[in-house]
Short mmCIF file of C-alpha atoms and ligand atoms in Angstrom, two decimals:
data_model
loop_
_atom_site.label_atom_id
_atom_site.label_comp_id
_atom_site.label_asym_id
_atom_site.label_seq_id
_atom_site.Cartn_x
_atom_site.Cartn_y
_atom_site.Cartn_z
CA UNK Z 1107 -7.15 40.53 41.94
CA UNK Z 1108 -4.92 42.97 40.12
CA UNK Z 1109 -6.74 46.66 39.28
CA UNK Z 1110 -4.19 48.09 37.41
CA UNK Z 1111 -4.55 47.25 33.48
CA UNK Z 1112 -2.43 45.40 31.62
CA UNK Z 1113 -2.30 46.08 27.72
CA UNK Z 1114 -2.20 43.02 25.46
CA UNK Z 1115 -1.06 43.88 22.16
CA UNK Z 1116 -2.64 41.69 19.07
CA UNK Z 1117 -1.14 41.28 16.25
CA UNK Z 1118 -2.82 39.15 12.95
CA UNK Z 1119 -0.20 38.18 10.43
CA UNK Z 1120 -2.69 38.44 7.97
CA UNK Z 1121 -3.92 41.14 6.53
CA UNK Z 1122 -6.79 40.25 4.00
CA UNK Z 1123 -9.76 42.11 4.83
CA UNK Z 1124 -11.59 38.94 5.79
CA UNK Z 1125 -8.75 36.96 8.00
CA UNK Z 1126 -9.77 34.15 9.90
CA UNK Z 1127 -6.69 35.14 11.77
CA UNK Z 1128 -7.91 38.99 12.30
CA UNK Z 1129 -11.53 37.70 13.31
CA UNK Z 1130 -9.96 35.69 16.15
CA UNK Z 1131 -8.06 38.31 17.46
CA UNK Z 1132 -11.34 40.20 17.41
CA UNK Z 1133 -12.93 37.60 19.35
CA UNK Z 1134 -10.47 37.36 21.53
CA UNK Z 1135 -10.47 41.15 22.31
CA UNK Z 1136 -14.28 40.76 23.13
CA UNK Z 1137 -13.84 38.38 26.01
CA UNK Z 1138 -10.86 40.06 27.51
CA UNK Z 1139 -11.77 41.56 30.84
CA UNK Z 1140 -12.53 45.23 32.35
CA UNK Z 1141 -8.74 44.93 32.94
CA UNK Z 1142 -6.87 44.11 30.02
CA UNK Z 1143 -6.87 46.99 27.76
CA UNK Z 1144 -6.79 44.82 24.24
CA UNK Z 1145 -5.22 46.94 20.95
CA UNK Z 1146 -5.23 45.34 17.76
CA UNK Z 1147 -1.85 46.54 15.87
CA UNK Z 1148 -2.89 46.91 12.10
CA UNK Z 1149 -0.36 48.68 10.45
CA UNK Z 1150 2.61 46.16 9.59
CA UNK Z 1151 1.50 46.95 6.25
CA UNK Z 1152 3.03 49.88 6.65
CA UNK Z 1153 6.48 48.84 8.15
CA UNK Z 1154 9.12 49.50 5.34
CA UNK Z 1155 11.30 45.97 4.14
CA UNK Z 1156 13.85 45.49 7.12
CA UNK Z 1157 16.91 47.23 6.08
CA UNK Z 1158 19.00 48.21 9.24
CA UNK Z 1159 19.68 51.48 8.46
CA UNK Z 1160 20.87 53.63 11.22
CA UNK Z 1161 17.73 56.27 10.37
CA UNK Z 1162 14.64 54.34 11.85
CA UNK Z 1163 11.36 55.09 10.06
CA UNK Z 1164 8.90 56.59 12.10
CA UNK Z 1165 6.09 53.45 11.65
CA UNK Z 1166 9.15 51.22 12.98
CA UNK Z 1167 9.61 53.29 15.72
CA UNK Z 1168 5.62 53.71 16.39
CA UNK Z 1169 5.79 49.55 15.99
CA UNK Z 1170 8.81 49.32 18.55
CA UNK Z 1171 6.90 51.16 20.75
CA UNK Z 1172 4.05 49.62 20.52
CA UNK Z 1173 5.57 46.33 21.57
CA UNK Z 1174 7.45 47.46 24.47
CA UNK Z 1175 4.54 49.20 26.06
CA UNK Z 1176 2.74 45.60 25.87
CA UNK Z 1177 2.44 43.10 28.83
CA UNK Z 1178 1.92 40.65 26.64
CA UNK Z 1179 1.70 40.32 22.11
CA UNK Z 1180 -0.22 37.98 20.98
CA UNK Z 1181 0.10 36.67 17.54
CA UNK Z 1182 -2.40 35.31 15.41
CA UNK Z 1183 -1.00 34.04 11.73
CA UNK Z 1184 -1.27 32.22 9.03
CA UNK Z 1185 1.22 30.04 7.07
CA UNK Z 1186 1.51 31.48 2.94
CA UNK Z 1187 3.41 29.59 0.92
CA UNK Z 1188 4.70 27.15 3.82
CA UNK Z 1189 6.43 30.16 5.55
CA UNK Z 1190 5.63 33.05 7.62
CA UNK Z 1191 3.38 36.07 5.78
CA UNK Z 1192 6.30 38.44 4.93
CA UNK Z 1193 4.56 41.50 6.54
CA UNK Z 1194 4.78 39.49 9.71
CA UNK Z 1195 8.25 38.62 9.34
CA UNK Z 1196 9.37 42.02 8.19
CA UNK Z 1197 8.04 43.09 11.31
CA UNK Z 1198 9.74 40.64 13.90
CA UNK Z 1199 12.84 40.98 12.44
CA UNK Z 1200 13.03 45.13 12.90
CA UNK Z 1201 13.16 44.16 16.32
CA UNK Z 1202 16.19 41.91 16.60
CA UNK Z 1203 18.75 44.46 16.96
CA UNK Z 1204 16.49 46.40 18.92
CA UNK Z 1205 15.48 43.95 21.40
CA UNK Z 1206 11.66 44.71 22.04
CA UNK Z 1207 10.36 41.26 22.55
CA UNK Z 1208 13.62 40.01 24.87
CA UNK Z 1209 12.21 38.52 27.48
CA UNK Z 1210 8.32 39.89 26.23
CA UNK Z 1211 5.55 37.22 27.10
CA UNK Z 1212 3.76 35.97 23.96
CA UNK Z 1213 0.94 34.13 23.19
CA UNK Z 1214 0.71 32.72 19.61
CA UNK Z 1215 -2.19 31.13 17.84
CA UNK Z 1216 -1.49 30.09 14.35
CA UNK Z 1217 -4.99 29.04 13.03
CA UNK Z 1218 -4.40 28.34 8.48
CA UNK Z 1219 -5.32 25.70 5.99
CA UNK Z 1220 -2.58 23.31 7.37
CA UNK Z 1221 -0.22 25.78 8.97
CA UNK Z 1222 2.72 23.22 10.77
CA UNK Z 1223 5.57 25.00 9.01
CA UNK Z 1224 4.29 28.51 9.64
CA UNK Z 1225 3.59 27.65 13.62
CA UNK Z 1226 7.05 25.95 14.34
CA UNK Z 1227 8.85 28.79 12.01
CA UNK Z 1228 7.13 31.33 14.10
CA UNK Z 1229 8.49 30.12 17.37
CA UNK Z 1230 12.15 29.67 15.57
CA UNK Z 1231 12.02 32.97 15.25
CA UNK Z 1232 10.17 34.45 18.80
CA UNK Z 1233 12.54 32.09 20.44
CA UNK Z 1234 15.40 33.75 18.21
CA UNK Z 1235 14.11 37.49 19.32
CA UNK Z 1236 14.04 35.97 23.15
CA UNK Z 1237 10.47 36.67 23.15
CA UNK Z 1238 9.12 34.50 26.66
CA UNK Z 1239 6.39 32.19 25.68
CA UNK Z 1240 3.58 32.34 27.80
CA UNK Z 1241 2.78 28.07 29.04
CA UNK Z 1242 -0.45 26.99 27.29
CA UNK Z 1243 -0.98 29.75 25.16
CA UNK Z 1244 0.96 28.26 21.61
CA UNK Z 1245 -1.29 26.75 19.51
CA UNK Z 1246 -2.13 25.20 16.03
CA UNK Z 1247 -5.53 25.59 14.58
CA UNK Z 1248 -6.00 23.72 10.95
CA UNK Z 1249 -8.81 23.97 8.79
CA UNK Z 1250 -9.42 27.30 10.09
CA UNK Z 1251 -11.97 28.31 7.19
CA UNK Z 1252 -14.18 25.03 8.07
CA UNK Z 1253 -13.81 25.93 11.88
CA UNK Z 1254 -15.77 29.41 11.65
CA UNK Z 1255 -18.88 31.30 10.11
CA UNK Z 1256 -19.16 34.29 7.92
CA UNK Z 1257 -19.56 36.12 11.71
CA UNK Z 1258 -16.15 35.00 12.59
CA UNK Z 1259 -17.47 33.12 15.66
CA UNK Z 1260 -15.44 30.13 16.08
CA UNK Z 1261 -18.29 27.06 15.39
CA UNK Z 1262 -16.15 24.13 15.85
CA UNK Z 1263 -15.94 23.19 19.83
CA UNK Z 1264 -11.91 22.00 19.52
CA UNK Z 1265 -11.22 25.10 18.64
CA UNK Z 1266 -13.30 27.34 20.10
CA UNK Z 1267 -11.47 25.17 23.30
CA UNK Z 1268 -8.35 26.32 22.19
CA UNK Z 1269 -9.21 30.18 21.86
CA UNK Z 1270 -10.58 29.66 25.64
CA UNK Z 1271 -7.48 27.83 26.93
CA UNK Z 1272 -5.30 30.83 25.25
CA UNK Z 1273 -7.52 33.76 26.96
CA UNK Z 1274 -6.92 31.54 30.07
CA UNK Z 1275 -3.90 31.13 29.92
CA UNK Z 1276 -2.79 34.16 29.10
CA UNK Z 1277 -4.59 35.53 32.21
CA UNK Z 1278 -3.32 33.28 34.57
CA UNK Z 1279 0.23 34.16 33.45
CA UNK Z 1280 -0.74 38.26 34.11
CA UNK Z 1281 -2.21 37.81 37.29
CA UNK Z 1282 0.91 35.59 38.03
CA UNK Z 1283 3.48 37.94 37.01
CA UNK Z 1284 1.85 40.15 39.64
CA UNK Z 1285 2.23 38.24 42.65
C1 LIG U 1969 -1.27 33.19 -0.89
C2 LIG U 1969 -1.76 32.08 -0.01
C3 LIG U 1969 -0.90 31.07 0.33
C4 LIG U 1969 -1.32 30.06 1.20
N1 LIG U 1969 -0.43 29.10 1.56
C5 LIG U 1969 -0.78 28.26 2.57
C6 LIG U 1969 0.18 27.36 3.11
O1 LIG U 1969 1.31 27.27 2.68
N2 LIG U 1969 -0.21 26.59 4.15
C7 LIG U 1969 -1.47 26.65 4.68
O2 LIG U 1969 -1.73 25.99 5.69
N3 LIG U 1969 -2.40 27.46 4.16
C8 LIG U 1969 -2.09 28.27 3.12
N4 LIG U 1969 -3.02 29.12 2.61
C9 LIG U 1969 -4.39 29.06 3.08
C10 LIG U 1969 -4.57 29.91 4.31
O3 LIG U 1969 -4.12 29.18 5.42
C11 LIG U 1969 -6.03 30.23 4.52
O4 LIG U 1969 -6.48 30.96 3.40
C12 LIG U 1969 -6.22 31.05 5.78
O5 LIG U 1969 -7.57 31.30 5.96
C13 LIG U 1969 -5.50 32.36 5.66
O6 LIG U 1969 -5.59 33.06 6.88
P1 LIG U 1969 -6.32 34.46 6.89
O7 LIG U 1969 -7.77 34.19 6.59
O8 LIG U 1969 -6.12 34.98 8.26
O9 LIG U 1969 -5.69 35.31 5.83
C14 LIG U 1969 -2.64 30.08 1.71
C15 LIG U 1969 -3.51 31.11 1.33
C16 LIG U 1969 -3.07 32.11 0.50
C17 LIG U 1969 -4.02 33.22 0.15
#
């Protein structure tokens, strides 16, 4: 067994104070292992519209960071407006000159109302950012209001499955990485 942590950085692509998406992420973060040291990123609110200018903003520098110390990011999103939240997207794409996520394992979970345009536009653009997708952990999750309580515990067993098979597999593919 590995004893050095590993740092999973979470990132919800929502950011209503009530997100399904942020609740998972906190569940999530509870079941995580002694191990994994599990931050929550919640300030791509503050990340300034993507303008490639040659002077970087100090939160876009705090968020480059932030991904580059990570073993792994996991994402958590919904879909608005059959797309990508634009907080979320503003903040991938300050990292595609930059290169943070090349070759960063990710784990995404995009849990919405329908959310099939959001999930496959989401790995368009990981895939475009050469972000390394970690086997087992990409996953759809509809109905995501019906599918938990005012608690944010996940009620409905399918997806409560599919939380478990992320955590899993995302820990398999640390303790792999190790060997
Ligand atoms: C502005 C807005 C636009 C939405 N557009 C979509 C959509 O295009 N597709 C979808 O599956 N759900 C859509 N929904 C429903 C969200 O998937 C649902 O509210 C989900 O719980 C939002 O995730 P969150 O709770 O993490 O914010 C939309 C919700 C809002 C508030």
């Amino acid at each position: 067994m590995h004893e050095d942590p590993f740092t999973i950085l979470a990132i919800s692509g929502s950011l209503r104070p009530t997100s399904s998406n942020s609740k998972i992420l906190q569940v999530i973060g509870k079941r995580m292992p002694d191990y994994i040291q599990y931050f929550i990123y919640n300030a791509i609110d503050k990340i300034p519209p993507f303008n490639d200018s040659e002077e970087v903003p100090d939160t876009v520098i705090s968020w480059r960071k932030s991904i580059a110390a990570a073993d792994v990011v996991l994402i958590c999103s919904p879909e608005y407006a059959f797309g990508i939240p634009g907080a979320l997207k503003n903040a991938l794409d300050w990292t595609v000159s930059s290169g943070e996520f090349t070759g960063k394992p990710v784990a995404l979970i995009t849990a919405s109302s329908m959310g099939e345009i959001a999930h496959a536009a989401l790995q368009h653009t990981l895939v475009a950012i050469s972000a390394n997708m970690i086997p087992g952990a990409v996953h759809l999750i509809p109905f995501i209001r019906a599918k938990m309580n005012v608690q944010g515990e996940i009620t409905e067993p399918a997806a409560a499955r599919t939380v478990n098979n992320t955590i899993e597999a995302i820990l398999a593919f640390l303790q792999d990485s190790k060997k």
